[in-house]
């Protein structure tokens, strides 16, 4: 290995291998105070009532921490507060989650802020309003079960629960994954998801989303 490539390798090692302190405890009480700024879009206690925005109540702690950290990193780069990764490193990393609507809310969050917010939302009891009767599972829904659980409650804390999630949010996420899978030059944020939705029609996506949206969130 050349001396020029050693720093890049070591940087990648620290990014991918060393722990991210995701499991450190968050303070849910402090998180509740921080969450006041989130209520306009995500609702009281994370129970969204605005179409297209995700419900956060009862979501996995580890998943929330990871998503907030990725959005913060993207926001800091857009605001000029952080330098993008070097090209040789960036080429090896998957795309981070990026949401410009979230930028002003996450850009100044500390790691402790993120842990506290995640602890607060993960500890909330979801109580979604289901409009319509439960639906039979679409024929392609079995693609989702391995990761998201038989009824949309994921066993892994790194994977989001999708039962009772906002239907329009689910639809848009899958459409975005599908679009990314069709763009050969775009860096992948979630290669597994993009592989799963690549061959789904828009109607398949809508059917699957509506099915999960009408399942109990707990």
PDB file of C-alpha atoms in Angstrom:
ATOM      1  CA  UNK A   1       0.000   0.000   0.000  1.00  0.00           C
ATOM      2  CA  UNK A   2       1.494   3.332  -0.991  1.00  0.00           C
ATOM      3  CA  UNK A   3       2.111   6.061   1.574  1.00  0.00           C
ATOM      4  CA  UNK A   4      -0.368   8.271  -0.259  1.00  0.00           C
ATOM      5  CA  UNK A   5      -3.150   5.742   0.266  1.00  0.00           C
ATOM      6  CA  UNK A   6      -2.514   5.058   3.957  1.00  0.00           C
ATOM      7  CA  UNK A   7      -4.234   8.203   5.303  1.00  0.00           C
ATOM      8  CA  UNK A   8      -7.306   7.515   3.186  1.00  0.00           C
ATOM      9  CA  UNK A   9      -7.476   3.934   4.431  1.00  0.00           C
ATOM     10  CA  UNK A  10      -7.112   4.993   8.060  1.00  0.00           C
ATOM     11  CA  UNK A  11      -9.769   7.668   7.689  1.00  0.00           C
ATOM     12  CA  UNK A  12     -12.171   5.160   6.192  1.00  0.00           C
ATOM     13  CA  UNK A  13     -11.387   2.731   9.035  1.00  0.00           C
ATOM     14  CA  UNK A  14     -12.254   5.289  11.691  1.00  0.00           C
ATOM     15  CA  UNK A  15     -15.465   6.279   9.891  1.00  0.00           C
ATOM     16  CA  UNK A  16     -16.744   2.772   9.284  1.00  0.00           C
ATOM     17  CA  UNK A  17     -15.333   0.658  12.093  1.00  0.00           C
ATOM     18  CA  UNK A  18     -15.061   2.672  15.271  1.00  0.00           C
ATOM     19  CA  UNK A  19     -18.249   2.972  17.356  1.00  0.00           C
ATOM     20  CA  UNK A  20     -20.412   6.042  16.902  1.00  0.00           C
ATOM     21  CA  UNK A  21     -21.560   6.168  20.533  1.00  0.00           C
ATOM     22  CA  UNK A  22     -25.091   5.526  19.328  1.00  0.00           C
ATOM     23  CA  UNK A  23     -25.828   3.426  22.381  1.00  0.00           C
ATOM     24  CA  UNK A  24     -24.987   6.212  24.855  1.00  0.00           C
ATOM     25  CA  UNK A  25     -27.997   7.062  26.943  1.00  0.00           C
ATOM     26  CA  UNK A  26     -30.118  10.037  26.050  1.00  0.00           C
ATOM     27  CA  UNK A  27     -32.073  12.194  28.483  1.00  0.00           C
ATOM     28  CA  UNK A  28     -35.733  11.938  27.464  1.00  0.00           C
ATOM     29  CA  UNK A  29     -36.768  14.800  29.764  1.00  0.00           C
ATOM     30  CA  UNK A  30     -34.299  17.161  28.152  1.00  0.00           C
ATOM     31  CA  UNK A  31     -35.297  15.747  24.764  1.00  0.00           C
ATOM     32  CA  UNK A  32     -38.917  16.706  25.418  1.00  0.00           C
ATOM     33  CA  UNK A  33     -37.865  20.347  25.803  1.00  0.00           C
ATOM     34  CA  UNK A  34     -35.791  20.227  22.632  1.00  0.00           C
ATOM     35  CA  UNK A  35     -38.693  18.623  20.757  1.00  0.00           C
ATOM     36  CA  UNK A  36     -40.812  21.753  21.110  1.00  0.00           C
ATOM     37  CA  UNK A  37     -39.239  23.007  17.872  1.00  0.00           C
ATOM     38  CA  UNK A  38     -40.256  19.791  16.116  1.00  0.00           C
ATOM     39  CA  UNK A  39     -43.963  19.892  16.923  1.00  0.00           C
ATOM     40  CA  UNK A  40     -44.978  22.059  13.984  1.00  0.00           C
ATOM     41  CA  UNK A  41     -44.159  19.265  11.532  1.00  0.00           C
ATOM     42  CA  UNK A  42     -43.960  16.113  13.653  1.00  0.00           C
ATOM     43  CA  UNK A  43     -46.813  16.835  16.034  1.00  0.00           C
ATOM     44  CA  UNK A  44     -47.094  16.615  19.783  1.00  0.00           C
ATOM     45  CA  UNK A  45     -45.001  13.717  21.161  1.00  0.00           C
ATOM     46  CA  UNK A  46     -44.050  12.700  17.634  1.00  0.00           C
ATOM     47  CA  UNK A  47     -47.566  11.796  16.528  1.00  0.00           C
ATOM     48  CA  UNK A  48     -47.632  13.512  13.170  1.00  0.00           C
ATOM     49  CA  UNK A  49     -50.884  14.905  11.861  1.00  0.00           C
ATOM     50  CA  UNK A  50     -49.461  16.503   8.717  1.00  0.00           C
ATOM     51  CA  UNK A  51     -49.545  14.395   5.575  1.00  0.00           C
ATOM     52  CA  UNK A  52     -46.138  13.507   4.222  1.00  0.00           C
ATOM     53  CA  UNK A  53     -44.213  13.943   7.481  1.00  0.00           C
ATOM     54  CA  UNK A  54     -43.070  10.880   9.442  1.00  0.00           C
ATOM     55  CA  UNK A  55     -44.420   9.798  12.792  1.00  0.00           C
ATOM     56  CA  UNK A  56     -41.550   9.615  15.281  1.00  0.00           C
ATOM     57  CA  UNK A  57     -43.269   8.243  18.385  1.00  0.00           C
ATOM     58  CA  UNK A  58     -42.074   4.762  19.377  1.00  0.00           C
ATOM     59  CA  UNK A  59     -39.420   4.744  16.652  1.00  0.00           C
ATOM     60  CA  UNK A  60     -36.153   2.929  17.390  1.00  0.00           C
ATOM     61  CA  UNK A  61     -33.626   5.000  19.343  1.00  0.00           C
ATOM     62  CA  UNK A  62     -30.595   3.832  17.372  1.00  0.00           C
ATOM     63  CA  UNK A  63     -32.303   4.508  14.049  1.00  0.00           C
ATOM     64  CA  UNK A  64     -33.288   8.048  15.100  1.00  0.00           C
ATOM     65  CA  UNK A  65     -29.772   8.864  16.280  1.00  0.00           C
ATOM     66  CA  UNK A  66     -28.279   7.674  13.024  1.00  0.00           C
ATOM     67  CA  UNK A  67     -30.707   9.618  10.833  1.00  0.00           C
ATOM     68  CA  UNK A  68     -30.279  12.847  12.794  1.00  0.00           C
ATOM     69  CA  UNK A  69     -26.501  12.583  12.666  1.00  0.00           C
ATOM     70  CA  UNK A  70     -26.539  12.050   8.923  1.00  0.00           C
ATOM     71  CA  UNK A  71     -28.891  14.982   8.342  1.00  0.00           C
ATOM     72  CA  UNK A  72     -26.757  17.202  10.587  1.00  0.00           C
ATOM     73  CA  UNK A  73     -23.628  16.334   8.605  1.00  0.00           C
ATOM     74  CA  UNK A  74     -25.354  17.132   5.309  1.00  0.00           C
ATOM     75  CA  UNK A  75     -26.707  20.394   6.723  1.00  0.00           C
ATOM     76  CA  UNK A  76     -23.287  21.501   7.992  1.00  0.00           C
ATOM     77  CA  UNK A  77     -21.765  20.917   4.565  1.00  0.00           C
ATOM     78  CA  UNK A  78     -24.503  22.934   2.858  1.00  0.00           C
ATOM     79  CA  UNK A  79     -24.081  25.751   5.393  1.00  0.00           C
ATOM     80  CA  UNK A  80     -20.315  25.749   4.934  1.00  0.00           C
ATOM     81  CA  UNK A  81     -19.707  24.657   8.536  1.00  0.00           C
ATOM     82  CA  UNK A  82     -17.989  21.395   7.589  1.00  0.00           C
ATOM     83  CA  UNK A  83     -15.748  20.352   4.773  1.00  0.00           C
ATOM     84  CA  UNK A  84     -16.963  17.546   2.520  1.00  0.00           C
ATOM     85  CA  UNK A  85     -15.019  14.317   2.727  1.00  0.00           C
ATOM     86  CA  UNK A  86     -11.984  14.038   0.509  1.00  0.00           C
ATOM     87  CA  UNK A  87     -12.892  12.704  -2.957  1.00  0.00           C
ATOM     88  CA  UNK A  88     -11.004   9.439  -2.444  1.00  0.00           C
ATOM     89  CA  UNK A  89     -12.911   8.834   0.800  1.00  0.00           C
ATOM     90  CA  UNK A  90     -16.238  10.152  -0.438  1.00  0.00           C
ATOM     91  CA  UNK A  91     -16.183   7.734  -3.347  1.00  0.00           C
ATOM     92  CA  UNK A  92     -16.129   4.815  -0.908  1.00  0.00           C
ATOM     93  CA  UNK A  93     -18.874   6.059   1.389  1.00  0.00           C
ATOM     94  CA  UNK A  94     -22.572   5.712   0.812  1.00  0.00           C
ATOM     95  CA  UNK A  95     -24.664   8.847   0.534  1.00  0.00           C
ATOM     96  CA  UNK A  96     -25.892  10.264   3.830  1.00  0.00           C
ATOM     97  CA  UNK A  97     -29.472  11.130   4.564  1.00  0.00           C
ATOM     98  CA  UNK A  98     -30.081  14.700   3.459  1.00  0.00           C
ATOM     99  CA  UNK A  99     -33.170  16.860   3.944  1.00  0.00           C
ATOM    100  CA  UNK A 100     -33.052  20.582   3.357  1.00  0.00           C
ATOM    101  CA  UNK A 101     -36.284  21.151   5.296  1.00  0.00           C
ATOM    102  CA  UNK A 102     -34.542  19.699   8.335  1.00  0.00           C
ATOM    103  CA  UNK A 103     -31.307  21.678   7.863  1.00  0.00           C
ATOM    104  CA  UNK A 104     -32.084  24.648  10.158  1.00  0.00           C
ATOM    105  CA  UNK A 105     -33.352  22.339  12.891  1.00  0.00           C
ATOM    106  CA  UNK A 106     -30.424  19.924  12.956  1.00  0.00           C
ATOM    107  CA  UNK A 107     -27.397  21.945  11.907  1.00  0.00           C
ATOM    108  CA  UNK A 108     -26.557  23.149  15.436  1.00  0.00           C
ATOM    109  CA  UNK A 109     -27.561  20.019  17.348  1.00  0.00           C
ATOM    110  CA  UNK A 110     -24.867  18.496  19.539  1.00  0.00           C
ATOM    111  CA  UNK A 111     -24.395  14.750  19.857  1.00  0.00           C
ATOM    112  CA  UNK A 112     -26.082  14.960  23.258  1.00  0.00           C
ATOM    113  CA  UNK A 113     -29.010  16.899  21.775  1.00  0.00           C
ATOM    114  CA  UNK A 114     -29.464  14.148  19.207  1.00  0.00           C
ATOM    115  CA  UNK A 115     -29.332  11.404  21.816  1.00  0.00           C
ATOM    116  CA  UNK A 116     -31.828  13.264  23.993  1.00  0.00           C
ATOM    117  CA  UNK A 117     -34.273  13.826  21.141  1.00  0.00           C
ATOM    118  CA  UNK A 118     -33.996  10.203  20.096  1.00  0.00           C
ATOM    119  CA  UNK A 119     -34.584   9.021  23.671  1.00  0.00           C
ATOM    120  CA  UNK A 120     -37.666  11.222  23.957  1.00  0.00           C
ATOM    121  CA  UNK A 121     -39.299  10.080  20.719  1.00  0.00           C
ATOM    122  CA  UNK A 122     -38.342   6.432  21.176  1.00  0.00           C
ATOM    123  CA  UNK A 123     -40.054   6.487  24.559  1.00  0.00           C
ATOM    124  CA  UNK A 124     -43.331   7.961  23.349  1.00  0.00           C
ATOM    125  CA  UNK A 125     -46.389   5.767  22.885  1.00  0.00           C
ATOM    126  CA  UNK A 126     -47.632   5.884  19.321  1.00  0.00           C
ATOM    127  CA  UNK A 127     -51.387   6.128  18.929  1.00  0.00           C
ATOM    128  CA  UNK A 128     -52.031   6.724  15.263  1.00  0.00           C
ATOM    129  CA  UNK A 129     -55.415   7.542  13.791  1.00  0.00           C
ATOM    130  CA  UNK A 130     -56.208   4.790  11.296  1.00  0.00           C
ATOM    131  CA  UNK A 131     -58.662   5.807   8.604  1.00  0.00           C
ATOM    132  CA  UNK A 132     -60.012   2.676   6.983  1.00  0.00           C
ATOM    133  CA  UNK A 133     -60.031  -1.021   7.740  1.00  0.00           C
ATOM    134  CA  UNK A 134     -56.870  -3.176   7.763  1.00  0.00           C
ATOM    135  CA  UNK A 135     -55.968  -4.430   4.308  1.00  0.00           C
ATOM    136  CA  UNK A 136     -54.804  -7.860   3.150  1.00  0.00           C
ATOM    137  CA  UNK A 137     -51.064  -8.009   2.565  1.00  0.00           C
ATOM    138  CA  UNK A 138     -50.136  -7.144  -1.037  1.00  0.00           C
ATOM    139  CA  UNK A 139     -48.461  -9.982  -2.913  1.00  0.00           C
ATOM    140  CA  UNK A 140     -45.075  -8.248  -2.881  1.00  0.00           C
ATOM    141  CA  UNK A 141     -45.206  -7.252   0.783  1.00  0.00           C
ATOM    142  CA  UNK A 142     -43.112 -10.284   1.725  1.00  0.00           C
ATOM    143  CA  UNK A 143     -40.077  -8.381   0.415  1.00  0.00           C
ATOM    144  CA  UNK A 144     -40.384  -6.119   3.469  1.00  0.00           C
ATOM    145  CA  UNK A 145     -40.781  -8.703   6.222  1.00  0.00           C
ATOM    146  CA  UNK A 146     -37.181  -9.835   6.566  1.00  0.00           C
ATOM    147  CA  UNK A 147     -36.045  -6.408   7.736  1.00  0.00           C
ATOM    148  CA  UNK A 148     -39.195  -4.614   8.921  1.00  0.00           C
ATOM    149  CA  UNK A 149     -40.920  -7.545  10.600  1.00  0.00           C
ATOM    150  CA  UNK A 150     -44.072  -9.424   9.700  1.00  0.00           C
ATOM    151  CA  UNK A 151     -46.301  -6.566  10.805  1.00  0.00           C
ATOM    152  CA  UNK A 152     -44.001  -3.601  10.264  1.00  0.00           C
ATOM    153  CA  UNK A 153     -42.304  -3.623  13.686  1.00  0.00           C
ATOM    154  CA  UNK A 154     -38.593  -4.172  13.088  1.00  0.00           C
ATOM    155  CA  UNK A 155     -36.613  -6.440  15.393  1.00  0.00           C
ATOM    156  CA  UNK A 156     -33.353  -4.613  14.667  1.00  0.00           C
ATOM    157  CA  UNK A 157     -32.925  -1.222  16.342  1.00  0.00           C
ATOM    158  CA  UNK A 158     -31.121   0.027  13.221  1.00  0.00           C
ATOM    159  CA  UNK A 159     -34.195  -0.492  11.022  1.00  0.00           C
ATOM    160  CA  UNK A 160     -37.277   1.725  11.258  1.00  0.00           C
ATOM    161  CA  UNK A 161     -40.698   0.583  12.325  1.00  0.00           C
ATOM    162  CA  UNK A 162     -43.111   1.263   9.468  1.00  0.00           C
ATOM    163  CA  UNK A 163     -46.410   0.026  10.894  1.00  0.00           C
ATOM    164  CA  UNK A 164     -48.819   2.924  11.324  1.00  0.00           C
ATOM    165  CA  UNK A 165     -46.461   5.279   9.517  1.00  0.00           C
ATOM    166  CA  UNK A 166     -47.837   8.154   7.449  1.00  0.00           C
ATOM    167  CA  UNK A 167     -48.848   6.678   4.099  1.00  0.00           C
ATOM    168  CA  UNK A 168     -47.642   9.611   2.006  1.00  0.00           C
ATOM    169  CA  UNK A 169     -44.284   9.561   3.752  1.00  0.00           C
ATOM    170  CA  UNK A 170     -43.881   5.848   2.993  1.00  0.00           C
ATOM    171  CA  UNK A 171     -44.858   6.368  -0.638  1.00  0.00           C
ATOM    172  CA  UNK A 172     -42.402   9.229  -1.115  1.00  0.00           C
ATOM    173  CA  UNK A 173     -39.532   7.355   0.532  1.00  0.00           C
ATOM    174  CA  UNK A 174     -40.013   4.340  -1.729  1.00  0.00           C
ATOM    175  CA  UNK A 175     -40.376   6.494  -4.822  1.00  0.00           C
ATOM    176  CA  UNK A 176     -37.106   8.209  -3.887  1.00  0.00           C
ATOM    177  CA  UNK A 177     -35.385   4.856  -3.428  1.00  0.00           C
ATOM    178  CA  UNK A 178     -36.730   3.707  -6.787  1.00  0.00           C
ATOM    179  CA  UNK A 179     -35.504   6.873  -8.516  1.00  0.00           C
ATOM    180  CA  UNK A 180     -32.052   6.418  -6.956  1.00  0.00           C
ATOM    181  CA  UNK A 181     -31.912   2.808  -8.122  1.00  0.00           C
ATOM    182  CA  UNK A 182     -32.516   3.963 -11.687  1.00  0.00           C
ATOM    183  CA  UNK A 183     -29.801   6.633 -11.577  1.00  0.00           C
ATOM    184  CA  UNK A 184     -26.576   4.801 -12.254  1.00  0.00           C
ATOM    185  CA  UNK A 185     -24.417   7.776 -11.290  1.00  0.00           C
ATOM    186  CA  UNK A 186     -26.064   8.527  -7.957  1.00  0.00           C
ATOM    187  CA  UNK A 187     -24.398   7.361  -4.784  1.00  0.00           C
ATOM    188  CA  UNK A 188     -26.585   4.968  -2.822  1.00  0.00           C
ATOM    189  CA  UNK A 189     -28.032   5.894   0.563  1.00  0.00           C
ATOM    190  CA  UNK A 190     -29.754   2.563   1.138  1.00  0.00           C
ATOM    191  CA  UNK A 191     -28.695  -0.006  -1.415  1.00  0.00           C
ATOM    192  CA  UNK A 192     -30.826  -2.758   0.138  1.00  0.00           C
ATOM    193  CA  UNK A 193     -33.986  -0.676  -0.140  1.00  0.00           C
ATOM    194  CA  UNK A 194     -33.183   0.452  -3.642  1.00  0.00           C
ATOM    195  CA  UNK A 195     -32.709  -3.149  -4.690  1.00  0.00           C
ATOM    196  CA  UNK A 196     -36.056  -4.092  -3.178  1.00  0.00           C
ATOM    197  CA  UNK A 197     -38.087  -1.337  -4.844  1.00  0.00           C
ATOM    198  CA  UNK A 198     -36.311  -1.271  -8.198  1.00  0.00           C
ATOM    199  CA  UNK A 199     -38.848  -3.528  -9.885  1.00  0.00           C
ATOM    200  CA  UNK A 200     -41.944  -2.302  -8.047  1.00  0.00           C
ATOM    201  CA  UNK A 201     -44.522  -0.334  -9.977  1.00  0.00           C
ATOM    202  CA  UNK A 202     -45.916   2.880  -8.536  1.00  0.00           C
ATOM    203  CA  UNK A 203     -49.118   0.991  -7.795  1.00  0.00           C
ATOM    204  CA  UNK A 204     -47.156  -1.692  -5.930  1.00  0.00           C
ATOM    205  CA  UNK A 205     -45.540   1.056  -3.863  1.00  0.00           C
ATOM    206  CA  UNK A 206     -48.886   2.626  -3.045  1.00  0.00           C
ATOM    207  CA  UNK A 207     -50.447  -0.710  -2.113  1.00  0.00           C
ATOM    208  CA  UNK A 208     -47.575  -1.655   0.191  1.00  0.00           C
ATOM    209  CA  UNK A 209     -47.529   1.790   1.802  1.00  0.00           C
ATOM    210  CA  UNK A 210     -51.259   1.781   2.488  1.00  0.00           C
ATOM    211  CA  UNK A 211     -51.054  -1.727   3.929  1.00  0.00           C
ATOM    212  CA  UNK A 212     -48.398  -0.723   6.475  1.00  0.00           C
ATOM    213  CA  UNK A 213     -50.015   2.615   7.244  1.00  0.00           C
ATOM    214  CA  UNK A 214     -53.128   0.779   8.429  1.00  0.00           C
ATOM    215  CA  UNK A 215     -51.297  -1.663  10.712  1.00  0.00           C
ATOM    216  CA  UNK A 216     -51.135  -0.930  14.459  1.00  0.00           C
ATOM    217  CA  UNK A 217     -47.966   0.967  15.313  1.00  0.00           C
ATOM    218  CA  UNK A 218     -47.362  -1.091  18.463  1.00  0.00           C
TER     219      UNK A 218
END
